[in-house]
Coordinates of C-alpha atoms and ligand atoms in Angstrom, one line a residue:
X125 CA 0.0 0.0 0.0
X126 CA 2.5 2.2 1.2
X127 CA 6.3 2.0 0.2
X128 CA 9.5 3.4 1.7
X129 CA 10.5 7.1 0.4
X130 CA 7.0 7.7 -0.9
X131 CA 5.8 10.9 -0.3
X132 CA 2.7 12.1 1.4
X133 CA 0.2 14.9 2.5
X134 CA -1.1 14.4 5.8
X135 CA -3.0 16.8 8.2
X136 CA -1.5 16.2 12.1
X137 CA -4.2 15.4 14.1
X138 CA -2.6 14.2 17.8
X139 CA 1.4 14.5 19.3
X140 CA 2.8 11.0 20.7
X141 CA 4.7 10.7 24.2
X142 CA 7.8 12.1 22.3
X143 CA 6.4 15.4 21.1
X144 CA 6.0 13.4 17.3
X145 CA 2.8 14.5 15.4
X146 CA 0.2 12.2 14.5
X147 CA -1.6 12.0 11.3
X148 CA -3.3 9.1 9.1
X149 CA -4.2 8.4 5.9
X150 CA -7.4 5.9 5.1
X151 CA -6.7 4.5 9.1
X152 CA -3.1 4.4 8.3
X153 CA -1.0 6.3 11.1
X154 CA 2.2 8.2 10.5
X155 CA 4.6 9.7 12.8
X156 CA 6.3 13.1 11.7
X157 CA 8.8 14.1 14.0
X158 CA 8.8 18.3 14.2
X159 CA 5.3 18.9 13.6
X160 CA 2.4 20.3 15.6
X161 CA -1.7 19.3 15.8
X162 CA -3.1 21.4 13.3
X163 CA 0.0 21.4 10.6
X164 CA -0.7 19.9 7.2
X165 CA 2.5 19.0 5.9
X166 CA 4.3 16.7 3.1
X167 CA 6.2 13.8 4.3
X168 CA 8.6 11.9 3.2
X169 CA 8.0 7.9 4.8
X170 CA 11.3 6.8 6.2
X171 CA 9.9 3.3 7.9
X172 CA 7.4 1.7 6.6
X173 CA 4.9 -1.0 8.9
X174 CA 2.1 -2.8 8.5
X175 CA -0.5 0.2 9.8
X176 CA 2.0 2.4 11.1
X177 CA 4.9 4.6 9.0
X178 CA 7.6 6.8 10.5
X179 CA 8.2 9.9 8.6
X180 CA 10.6 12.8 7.8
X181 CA 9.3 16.2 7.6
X182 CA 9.6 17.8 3.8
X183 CA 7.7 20.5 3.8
X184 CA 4.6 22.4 6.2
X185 CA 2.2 23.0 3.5
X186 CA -0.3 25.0 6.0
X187 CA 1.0 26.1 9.5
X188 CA -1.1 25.1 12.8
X189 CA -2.2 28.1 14.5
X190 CA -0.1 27.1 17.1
X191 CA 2.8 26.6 15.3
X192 CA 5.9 29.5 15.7
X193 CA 9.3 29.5 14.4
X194 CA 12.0 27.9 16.1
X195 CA 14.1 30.5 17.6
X196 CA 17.3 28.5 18.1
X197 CA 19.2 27.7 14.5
X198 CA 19.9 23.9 15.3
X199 CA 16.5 23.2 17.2
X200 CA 15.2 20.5 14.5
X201 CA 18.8 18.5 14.1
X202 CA 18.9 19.0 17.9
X203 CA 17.7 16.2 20.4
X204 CA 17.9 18.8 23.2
X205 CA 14.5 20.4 22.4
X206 CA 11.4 18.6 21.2
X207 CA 8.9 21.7 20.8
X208 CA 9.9 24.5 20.2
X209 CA 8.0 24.9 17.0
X210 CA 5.2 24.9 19.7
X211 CA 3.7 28.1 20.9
X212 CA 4.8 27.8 24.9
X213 CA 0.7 28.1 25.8
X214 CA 0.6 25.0 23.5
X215 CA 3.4 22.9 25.3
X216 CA 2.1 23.7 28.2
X217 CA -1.6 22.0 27.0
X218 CA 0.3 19.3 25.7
X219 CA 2.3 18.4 29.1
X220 CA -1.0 18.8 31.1
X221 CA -2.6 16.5 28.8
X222 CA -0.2 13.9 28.6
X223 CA 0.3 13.6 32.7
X224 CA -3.8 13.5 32.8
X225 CA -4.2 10.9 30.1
X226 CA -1.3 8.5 31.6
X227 CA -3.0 8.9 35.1
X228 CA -6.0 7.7 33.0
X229 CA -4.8 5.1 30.8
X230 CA -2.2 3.4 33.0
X231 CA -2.9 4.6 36.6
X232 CA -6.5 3.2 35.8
X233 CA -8.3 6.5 37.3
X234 CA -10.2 9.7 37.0
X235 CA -11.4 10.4 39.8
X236 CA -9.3 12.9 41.3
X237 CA -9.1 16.8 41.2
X238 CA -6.5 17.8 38.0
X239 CA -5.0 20.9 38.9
X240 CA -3.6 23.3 36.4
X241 CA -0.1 23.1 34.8
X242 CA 2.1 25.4 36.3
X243 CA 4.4 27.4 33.3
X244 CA 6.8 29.4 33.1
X245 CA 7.6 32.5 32.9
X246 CA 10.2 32.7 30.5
X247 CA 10.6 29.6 28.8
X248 CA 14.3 30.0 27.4
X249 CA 17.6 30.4 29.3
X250 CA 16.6 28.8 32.3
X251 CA 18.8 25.9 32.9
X252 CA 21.8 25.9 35.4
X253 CA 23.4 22.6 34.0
X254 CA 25.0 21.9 30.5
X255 CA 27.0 18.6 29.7
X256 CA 28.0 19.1 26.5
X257 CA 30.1 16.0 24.1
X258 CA 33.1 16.9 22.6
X259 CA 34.2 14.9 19.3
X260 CA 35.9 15.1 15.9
X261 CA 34.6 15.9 12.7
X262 CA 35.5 14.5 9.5
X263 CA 38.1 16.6 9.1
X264 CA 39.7 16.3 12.3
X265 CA 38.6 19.2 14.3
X266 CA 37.2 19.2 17.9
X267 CA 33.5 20.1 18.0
X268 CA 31.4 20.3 20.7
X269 CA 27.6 20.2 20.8
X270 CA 24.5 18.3 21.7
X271 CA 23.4 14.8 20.5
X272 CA 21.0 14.7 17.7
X273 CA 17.9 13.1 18.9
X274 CA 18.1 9.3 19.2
X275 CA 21.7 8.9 17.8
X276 CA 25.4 10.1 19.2
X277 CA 26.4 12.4 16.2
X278 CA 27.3 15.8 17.6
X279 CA 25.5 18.4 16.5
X280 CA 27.8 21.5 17.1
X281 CA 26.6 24.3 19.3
X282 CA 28.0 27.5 21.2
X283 CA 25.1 29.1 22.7
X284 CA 22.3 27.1 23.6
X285 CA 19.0 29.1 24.3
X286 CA 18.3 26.8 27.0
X287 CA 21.1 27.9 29.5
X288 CA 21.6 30.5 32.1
X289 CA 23.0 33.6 31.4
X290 CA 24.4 35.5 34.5
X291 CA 24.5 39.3 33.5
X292 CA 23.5 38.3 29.8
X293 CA 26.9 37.0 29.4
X294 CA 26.9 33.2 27.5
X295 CA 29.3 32.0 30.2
X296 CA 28.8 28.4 28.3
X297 CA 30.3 29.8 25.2
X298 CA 33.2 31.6 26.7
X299 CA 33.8 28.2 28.6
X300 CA 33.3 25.9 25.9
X301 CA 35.4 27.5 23.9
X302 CA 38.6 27.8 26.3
X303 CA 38.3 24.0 26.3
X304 CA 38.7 23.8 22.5
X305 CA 41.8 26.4 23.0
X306 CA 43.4 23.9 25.5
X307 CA 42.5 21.0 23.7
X308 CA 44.2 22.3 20.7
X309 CA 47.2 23.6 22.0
X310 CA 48.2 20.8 24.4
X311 CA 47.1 18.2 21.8
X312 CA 44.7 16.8 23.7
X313 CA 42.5 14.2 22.4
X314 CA 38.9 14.5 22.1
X315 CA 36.9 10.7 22.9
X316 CA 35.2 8.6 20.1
X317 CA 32.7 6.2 21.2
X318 CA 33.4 4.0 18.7
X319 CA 36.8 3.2 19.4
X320 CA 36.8 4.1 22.5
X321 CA 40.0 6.0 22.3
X322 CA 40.8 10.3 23.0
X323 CA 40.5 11.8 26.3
X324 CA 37.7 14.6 26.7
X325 CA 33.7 12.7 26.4
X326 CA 32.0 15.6 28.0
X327 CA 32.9 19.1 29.8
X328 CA 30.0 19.4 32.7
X329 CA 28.7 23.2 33.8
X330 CA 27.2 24.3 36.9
X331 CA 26.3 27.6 37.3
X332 CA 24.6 29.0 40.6
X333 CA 21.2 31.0 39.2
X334 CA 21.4 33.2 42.7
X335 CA 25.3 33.0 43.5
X336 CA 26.7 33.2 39.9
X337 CA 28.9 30.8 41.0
X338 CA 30.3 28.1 38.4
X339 CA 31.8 25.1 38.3
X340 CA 33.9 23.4 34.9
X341 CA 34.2 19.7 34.9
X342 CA 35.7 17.9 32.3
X343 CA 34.7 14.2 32.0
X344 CA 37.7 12.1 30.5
X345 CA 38.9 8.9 29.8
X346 CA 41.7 8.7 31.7
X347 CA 43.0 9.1 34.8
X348 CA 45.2 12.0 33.8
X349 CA 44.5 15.4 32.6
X350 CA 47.7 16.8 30.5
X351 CA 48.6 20.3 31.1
X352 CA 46.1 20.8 33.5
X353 CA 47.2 24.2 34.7
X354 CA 46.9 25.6 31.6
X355 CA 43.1 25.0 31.2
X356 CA 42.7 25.8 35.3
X357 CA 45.0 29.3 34.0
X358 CA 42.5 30.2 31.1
X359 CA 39.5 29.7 33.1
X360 CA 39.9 31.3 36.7
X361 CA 39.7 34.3 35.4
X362 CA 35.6 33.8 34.8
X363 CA 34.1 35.9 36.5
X364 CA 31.9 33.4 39.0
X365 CA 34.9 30.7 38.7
X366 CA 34.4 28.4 42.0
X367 CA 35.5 24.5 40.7
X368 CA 37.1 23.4 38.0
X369 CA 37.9 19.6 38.1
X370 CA 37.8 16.2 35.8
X371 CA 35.8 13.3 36.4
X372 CA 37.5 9.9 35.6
X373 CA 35.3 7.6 33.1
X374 CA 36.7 5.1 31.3
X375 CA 33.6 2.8 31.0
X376 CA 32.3 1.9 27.5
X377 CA 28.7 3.2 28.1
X378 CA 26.5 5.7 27.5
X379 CA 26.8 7.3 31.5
X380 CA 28.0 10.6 31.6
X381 CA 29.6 10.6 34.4
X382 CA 32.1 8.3 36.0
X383 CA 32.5 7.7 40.0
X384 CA 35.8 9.9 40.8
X385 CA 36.3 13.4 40.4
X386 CA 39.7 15.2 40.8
X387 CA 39.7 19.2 41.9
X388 CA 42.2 21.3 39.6
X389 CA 40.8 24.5 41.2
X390 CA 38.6 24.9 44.5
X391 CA 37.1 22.6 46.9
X392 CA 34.8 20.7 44.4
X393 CA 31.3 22.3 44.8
X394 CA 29.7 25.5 44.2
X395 CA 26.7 26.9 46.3
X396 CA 23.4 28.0 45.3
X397 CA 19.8 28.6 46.7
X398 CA 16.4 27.4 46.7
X399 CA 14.4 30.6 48.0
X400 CA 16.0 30.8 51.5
X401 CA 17.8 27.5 51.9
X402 CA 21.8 27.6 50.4
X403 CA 22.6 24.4 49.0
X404 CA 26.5 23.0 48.2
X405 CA 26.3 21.2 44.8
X406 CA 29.0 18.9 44.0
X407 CA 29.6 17.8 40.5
X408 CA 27.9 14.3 40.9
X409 CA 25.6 15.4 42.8
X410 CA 21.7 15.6 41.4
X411 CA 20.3 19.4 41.5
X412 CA 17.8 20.2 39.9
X413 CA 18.2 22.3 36.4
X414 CA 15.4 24.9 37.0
X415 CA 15.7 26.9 40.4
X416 CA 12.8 29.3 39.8
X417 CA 10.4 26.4 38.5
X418 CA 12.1 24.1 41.5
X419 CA 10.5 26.3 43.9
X420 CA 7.5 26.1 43.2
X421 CA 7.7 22.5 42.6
X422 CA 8.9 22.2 46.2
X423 CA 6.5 24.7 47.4
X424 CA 3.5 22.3 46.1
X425 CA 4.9 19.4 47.8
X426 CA 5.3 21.5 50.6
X427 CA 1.5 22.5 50.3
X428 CA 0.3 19.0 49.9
X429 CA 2.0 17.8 52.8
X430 CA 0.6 20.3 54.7
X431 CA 2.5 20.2 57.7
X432 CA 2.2 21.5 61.0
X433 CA 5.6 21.3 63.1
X434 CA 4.5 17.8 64.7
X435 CA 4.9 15.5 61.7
X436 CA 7.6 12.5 61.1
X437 CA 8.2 12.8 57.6
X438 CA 10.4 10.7 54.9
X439 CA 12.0 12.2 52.0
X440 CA 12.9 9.4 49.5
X441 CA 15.7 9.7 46.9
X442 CA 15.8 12.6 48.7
X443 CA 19.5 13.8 46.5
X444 CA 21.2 16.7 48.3
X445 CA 18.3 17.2 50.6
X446 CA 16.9 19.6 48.7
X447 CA 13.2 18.9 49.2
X448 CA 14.0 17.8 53.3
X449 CA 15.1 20.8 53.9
X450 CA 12.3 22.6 53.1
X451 CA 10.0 20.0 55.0
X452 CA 12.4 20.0 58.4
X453 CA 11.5 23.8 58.7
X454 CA 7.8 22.8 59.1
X455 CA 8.0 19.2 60.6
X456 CA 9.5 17.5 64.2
X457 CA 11.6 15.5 61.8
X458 CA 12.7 14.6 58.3
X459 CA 14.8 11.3 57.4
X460 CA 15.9 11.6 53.6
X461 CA 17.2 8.3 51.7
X462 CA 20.1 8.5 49.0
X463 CA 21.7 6.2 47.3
X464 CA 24.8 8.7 46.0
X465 CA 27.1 8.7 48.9
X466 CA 28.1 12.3 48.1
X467 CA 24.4 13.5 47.9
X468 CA 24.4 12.4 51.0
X469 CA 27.5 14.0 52.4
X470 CA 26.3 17.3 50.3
X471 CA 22.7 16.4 52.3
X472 CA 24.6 17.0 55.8
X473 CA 26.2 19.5 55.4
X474 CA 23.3 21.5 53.7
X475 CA 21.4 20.4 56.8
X476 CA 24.6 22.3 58.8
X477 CA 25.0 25.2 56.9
X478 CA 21.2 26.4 56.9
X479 CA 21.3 25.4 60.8
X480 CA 18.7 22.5 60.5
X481 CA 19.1 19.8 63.5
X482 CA 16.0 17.8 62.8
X483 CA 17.3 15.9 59.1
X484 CA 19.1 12.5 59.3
X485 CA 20.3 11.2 56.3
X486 CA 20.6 7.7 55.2
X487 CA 22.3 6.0 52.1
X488 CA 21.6 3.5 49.9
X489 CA 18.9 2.1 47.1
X490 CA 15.5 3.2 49.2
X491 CA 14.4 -0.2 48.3
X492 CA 16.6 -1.9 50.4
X493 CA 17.1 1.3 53.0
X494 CA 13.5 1.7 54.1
X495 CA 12.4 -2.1 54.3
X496 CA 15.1 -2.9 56.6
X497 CA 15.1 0.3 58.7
X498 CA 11.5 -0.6 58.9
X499 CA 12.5 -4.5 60.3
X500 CA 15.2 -3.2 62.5
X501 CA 13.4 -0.3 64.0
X502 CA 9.9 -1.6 64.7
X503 CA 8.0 0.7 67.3
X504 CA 10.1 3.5 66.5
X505 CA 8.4 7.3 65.2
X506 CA 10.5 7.1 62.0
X507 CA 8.4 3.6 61.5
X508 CA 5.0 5.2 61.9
X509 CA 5.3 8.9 59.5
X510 CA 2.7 10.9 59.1
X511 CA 4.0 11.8 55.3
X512 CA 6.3 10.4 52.8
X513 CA 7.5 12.2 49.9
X514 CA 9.2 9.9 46.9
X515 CA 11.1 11.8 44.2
X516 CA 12.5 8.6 42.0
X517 CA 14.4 9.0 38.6
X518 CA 12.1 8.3 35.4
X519 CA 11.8 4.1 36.3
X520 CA 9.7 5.2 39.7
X521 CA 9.4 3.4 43.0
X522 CA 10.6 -0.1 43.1
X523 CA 7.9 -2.6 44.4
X524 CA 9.5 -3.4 47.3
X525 CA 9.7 -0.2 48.3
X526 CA 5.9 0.9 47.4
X527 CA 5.2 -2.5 49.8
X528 CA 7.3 -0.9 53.2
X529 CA 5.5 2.3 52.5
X530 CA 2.4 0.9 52.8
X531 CA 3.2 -1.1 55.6
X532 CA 4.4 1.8 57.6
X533 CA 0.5 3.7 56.7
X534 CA 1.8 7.2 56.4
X535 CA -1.6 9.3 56.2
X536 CA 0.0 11.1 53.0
X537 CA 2.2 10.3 49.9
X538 CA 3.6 13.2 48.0
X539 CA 4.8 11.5 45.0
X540 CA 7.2 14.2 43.1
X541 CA 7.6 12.2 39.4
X542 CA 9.3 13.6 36.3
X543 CA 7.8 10.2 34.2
X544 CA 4.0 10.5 34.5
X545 CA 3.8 7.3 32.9
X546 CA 6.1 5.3 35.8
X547 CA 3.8 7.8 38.3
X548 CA 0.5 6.6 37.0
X549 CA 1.7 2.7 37.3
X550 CA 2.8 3.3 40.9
X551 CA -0.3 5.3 41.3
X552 CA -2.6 1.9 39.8
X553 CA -1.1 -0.3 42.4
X554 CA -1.5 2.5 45.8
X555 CA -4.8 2.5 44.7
X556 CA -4.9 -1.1 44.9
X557 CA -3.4 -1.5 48.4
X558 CA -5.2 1.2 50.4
X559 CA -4.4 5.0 49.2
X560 CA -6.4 7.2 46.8
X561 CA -4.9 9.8 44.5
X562 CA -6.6 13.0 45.7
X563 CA -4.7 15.7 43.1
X564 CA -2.5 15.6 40.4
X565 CA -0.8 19.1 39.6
X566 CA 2.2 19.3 36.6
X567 CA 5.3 21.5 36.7
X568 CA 6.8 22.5 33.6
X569 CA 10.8 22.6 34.7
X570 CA 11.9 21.7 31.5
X571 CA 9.8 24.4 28.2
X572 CA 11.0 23.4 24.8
X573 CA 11.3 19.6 26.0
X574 CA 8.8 17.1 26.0
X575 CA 9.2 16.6 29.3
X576 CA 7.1 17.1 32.6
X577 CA 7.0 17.0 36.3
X578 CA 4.5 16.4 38.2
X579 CA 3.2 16.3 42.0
X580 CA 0.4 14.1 43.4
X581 CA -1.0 14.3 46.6
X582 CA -2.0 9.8 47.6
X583 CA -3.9 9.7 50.8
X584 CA -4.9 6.7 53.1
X585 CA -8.2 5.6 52.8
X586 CA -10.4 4.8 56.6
Ligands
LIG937 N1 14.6 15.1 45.6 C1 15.9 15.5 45.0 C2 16.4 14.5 43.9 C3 15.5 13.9 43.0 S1 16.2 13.1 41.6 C4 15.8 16.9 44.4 O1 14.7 17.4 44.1 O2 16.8 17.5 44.1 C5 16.2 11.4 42.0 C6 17.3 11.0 43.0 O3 17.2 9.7 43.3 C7 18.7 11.2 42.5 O4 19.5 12.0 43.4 C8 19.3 9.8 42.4 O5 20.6 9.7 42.7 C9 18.4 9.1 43.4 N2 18.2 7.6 43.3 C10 18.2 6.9 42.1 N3 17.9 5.6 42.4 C11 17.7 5.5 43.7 C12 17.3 4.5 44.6 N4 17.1 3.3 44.2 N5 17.3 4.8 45.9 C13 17.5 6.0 46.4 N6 17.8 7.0 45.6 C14 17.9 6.8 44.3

């Protein structure tokens, strides 16, 4: 019926989980990456299935009404941004929709109150972190960039629209390309997956939104960084210039980071703040990438568990502490689980520095931290919370950890999720032991992205 490279006219009728549009012709369905609902476009088909086609966009014959023009250069090569041919009012629709139709499809519910998205304000240059890969092109030149969507070719880049700029300045650019200086000068090798030979795979930045502090770390695949001073030499004299270091990875895989990290320059973190708590950020440590949006997503969890000074609390994969902080100023007292040991040493001494005494800190997979607490602690507060918050990464809660939580019958779950899809699952089986989802409310941290946060108050049911 349909055959590879043929070219079609479709109308876009519906966006996929990965910001792809959606159209069909006679019942057949077609996926066109870089479209928008509305668009009626010309398509070249790159995959062809047995009712479903993958295509490349060729042309937008008639624009959507929500459709705008990209305002970053590389946006369509890059895998960075999924949207932002999307009016930011559109995304935002788009994100709501998605979180309430995964609670509905997979979590197996509707009944509960779906509060609105909260945007925004400025949906560009609002991202503290950058981790860019540095490679060769053909013609032997270092190049640095961001992968193109689904693939590891580097798409070059100086100034992404996405990051902070501290006094309008690109600090990323200036940075990035002091690297390439060094790199060139000291002949310094830039990695290549595929042989898994060179030195530099990534140069990580940090930059405090409220301190304007920065921190430089390159990741290599080595244990040695040549000429060292050199690079530490050129970049001091940022202005903002806290850490510069190199993080040891000589793994054949697609992590970014390795375990070790060596300081060149300062003592390895920088600080930054989260309305009025100060938080030290080392470079493998997890912080979030969007301080305004942050605080409000804390502020919500905050609000849902709606504490009152008297309340045991749990904050799992709880990273630097960032959102038990925030609860130990309201609650009796706050244990936060980790499994990075230097979130965890970050974690204490953020507890320290902002003079909070009621925040322990445990490491280890939660999974295996809570249950056994759990056994070896029976009768103890900590065993009987009144709230537990979960932040997971995108796989969610692991079983055995969703089972201790309901053993230990806290009267509230504030489950903070950046997947809505692993949020909805977990959400399916609460409901099954004993908890109801009361309200769902998404936070956009991450505009031009096709991705979503999300914070859902789960109560015990009588
Ligand atoms: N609540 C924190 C961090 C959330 S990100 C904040 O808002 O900043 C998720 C965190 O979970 C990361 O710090 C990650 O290191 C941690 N993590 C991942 N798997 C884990 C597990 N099995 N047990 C505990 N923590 C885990």
């Amino acid at each position: 019926m349909f055959n590879k490279n043929q070219e079609v006219e479709l109308l876009i009728e519906d966006l996929g989980t990965a910001g792809e549009g959606i159209g069909k012709i006679d019942g057949f369905t077609v996926f066109v990456k870089d479209t928008v609902i509305g668009d009626r476009v010309k398509v070249n088909l790159t995959k062809v299935k047995k009712n479903y086609a993958f295509a490349r966009l060729i042309d937008v014959i008639e624009p959507s009404d929500k459709r705008v023009e990209a305002p970053c250069p590389i946006a369509r090569a890059c895998g960075g941004c999924q949207l932002q041919m999307m009016s930011y009012e559109e995304q935002l629709r788009y994100k709501a929709d998605k979180v309430f139709n995964n609670i509905k499809r997979i979590g197996g519910t509707t009944d509960f109150d779906m509060r609105p998205i909260i945007g925004m304000e400025e949906p560009f240059h609002y991202r503290n972190k950058a981790q860019f890969p540095v490679g060769m092109n053909r013609d032997g030149e270092i190049i640095y960039g961001f992968y193109a969507g689904r693939t590891h070719s580097i798409i070059p880049c100086d100034s992404c629209m996405l990051g902070i700029n501290p006094e309008g300045v690109d600090v990323n650019d200036k940075i990035m390309s002091i690297v390439k200086s060094y790199m060139e000068e000291n002949d310094i090798t830039a990695y290549d997956e595929e042989s898994h030979k060179g030195l530099v795979r990534h140069v990580l930045i940090r930059i405090g939104a409220k301190t304007g502090q920065i921190m430089v770390c390159l990741v290599i695949n080595g244990t040695r960084l040549p000429c060292s001073e050199q690079l530490v030499k050129a970049l001091k004299n940022i202005n903002g210039m806290t850490s510069i270091s190199y993080n040891i990875n000589t793994e054949k895989n697609n992590v970014i980071l390795g375990r070790e990290v060596v300081d060149l320059y300062g003592s390895g973190y920088i600080e930054d703040y989260i309305g009025d708590v100060k938080f030290r950020i080392s470079a493998l440590s997890f912080f979030q990438v969007n301080p305004e949006q942050t605080e409000k997503l804390y502020g919500k969890a905050l609000e849902c568990a709606g504490l009152t000074g008297n309340e045991t609390v749990w904050d799992l994969y709880c990273g630097i502490g960032s959102i038990s902080l925030f609860l130990a100023k309201k609650a009796k007292k706050v244990m936060g689980v980790e499994i990075i040991p230097q979130a965890i040493e970050d974690a204490k001494i953020n507890a320290q520095i902002n003079g909070i005494e009621n925040a322990e800190f445990l490491v280890g997979a939660a999974e295996d931290v809570v249950p056994a607490y759990f056994e070896n602690n029976k009768g103890a507060a900590e065993c009987k919370p009144d709230v537990i918050v979960v932040d997971p990464p995108r796989k969610g809660c692991d079983e055995k950890l969703l089972n201790t939580v309901v053993r230990m019958a806290p009267k509230k779950l504030v489950y903070v999720s950046c997947d809505s899809a692993t949020l909805a699952r977990d959400i399916k089986w609460l409901e099954e032991n004993g908890y109801k989802l009361i309200e769902a409310t998404p936070v956009d941290m991450f505009g031009q992205s096709v991705h979503v946060e999300c914070v859902a108050l789960i109560v015990k049911q009588l």
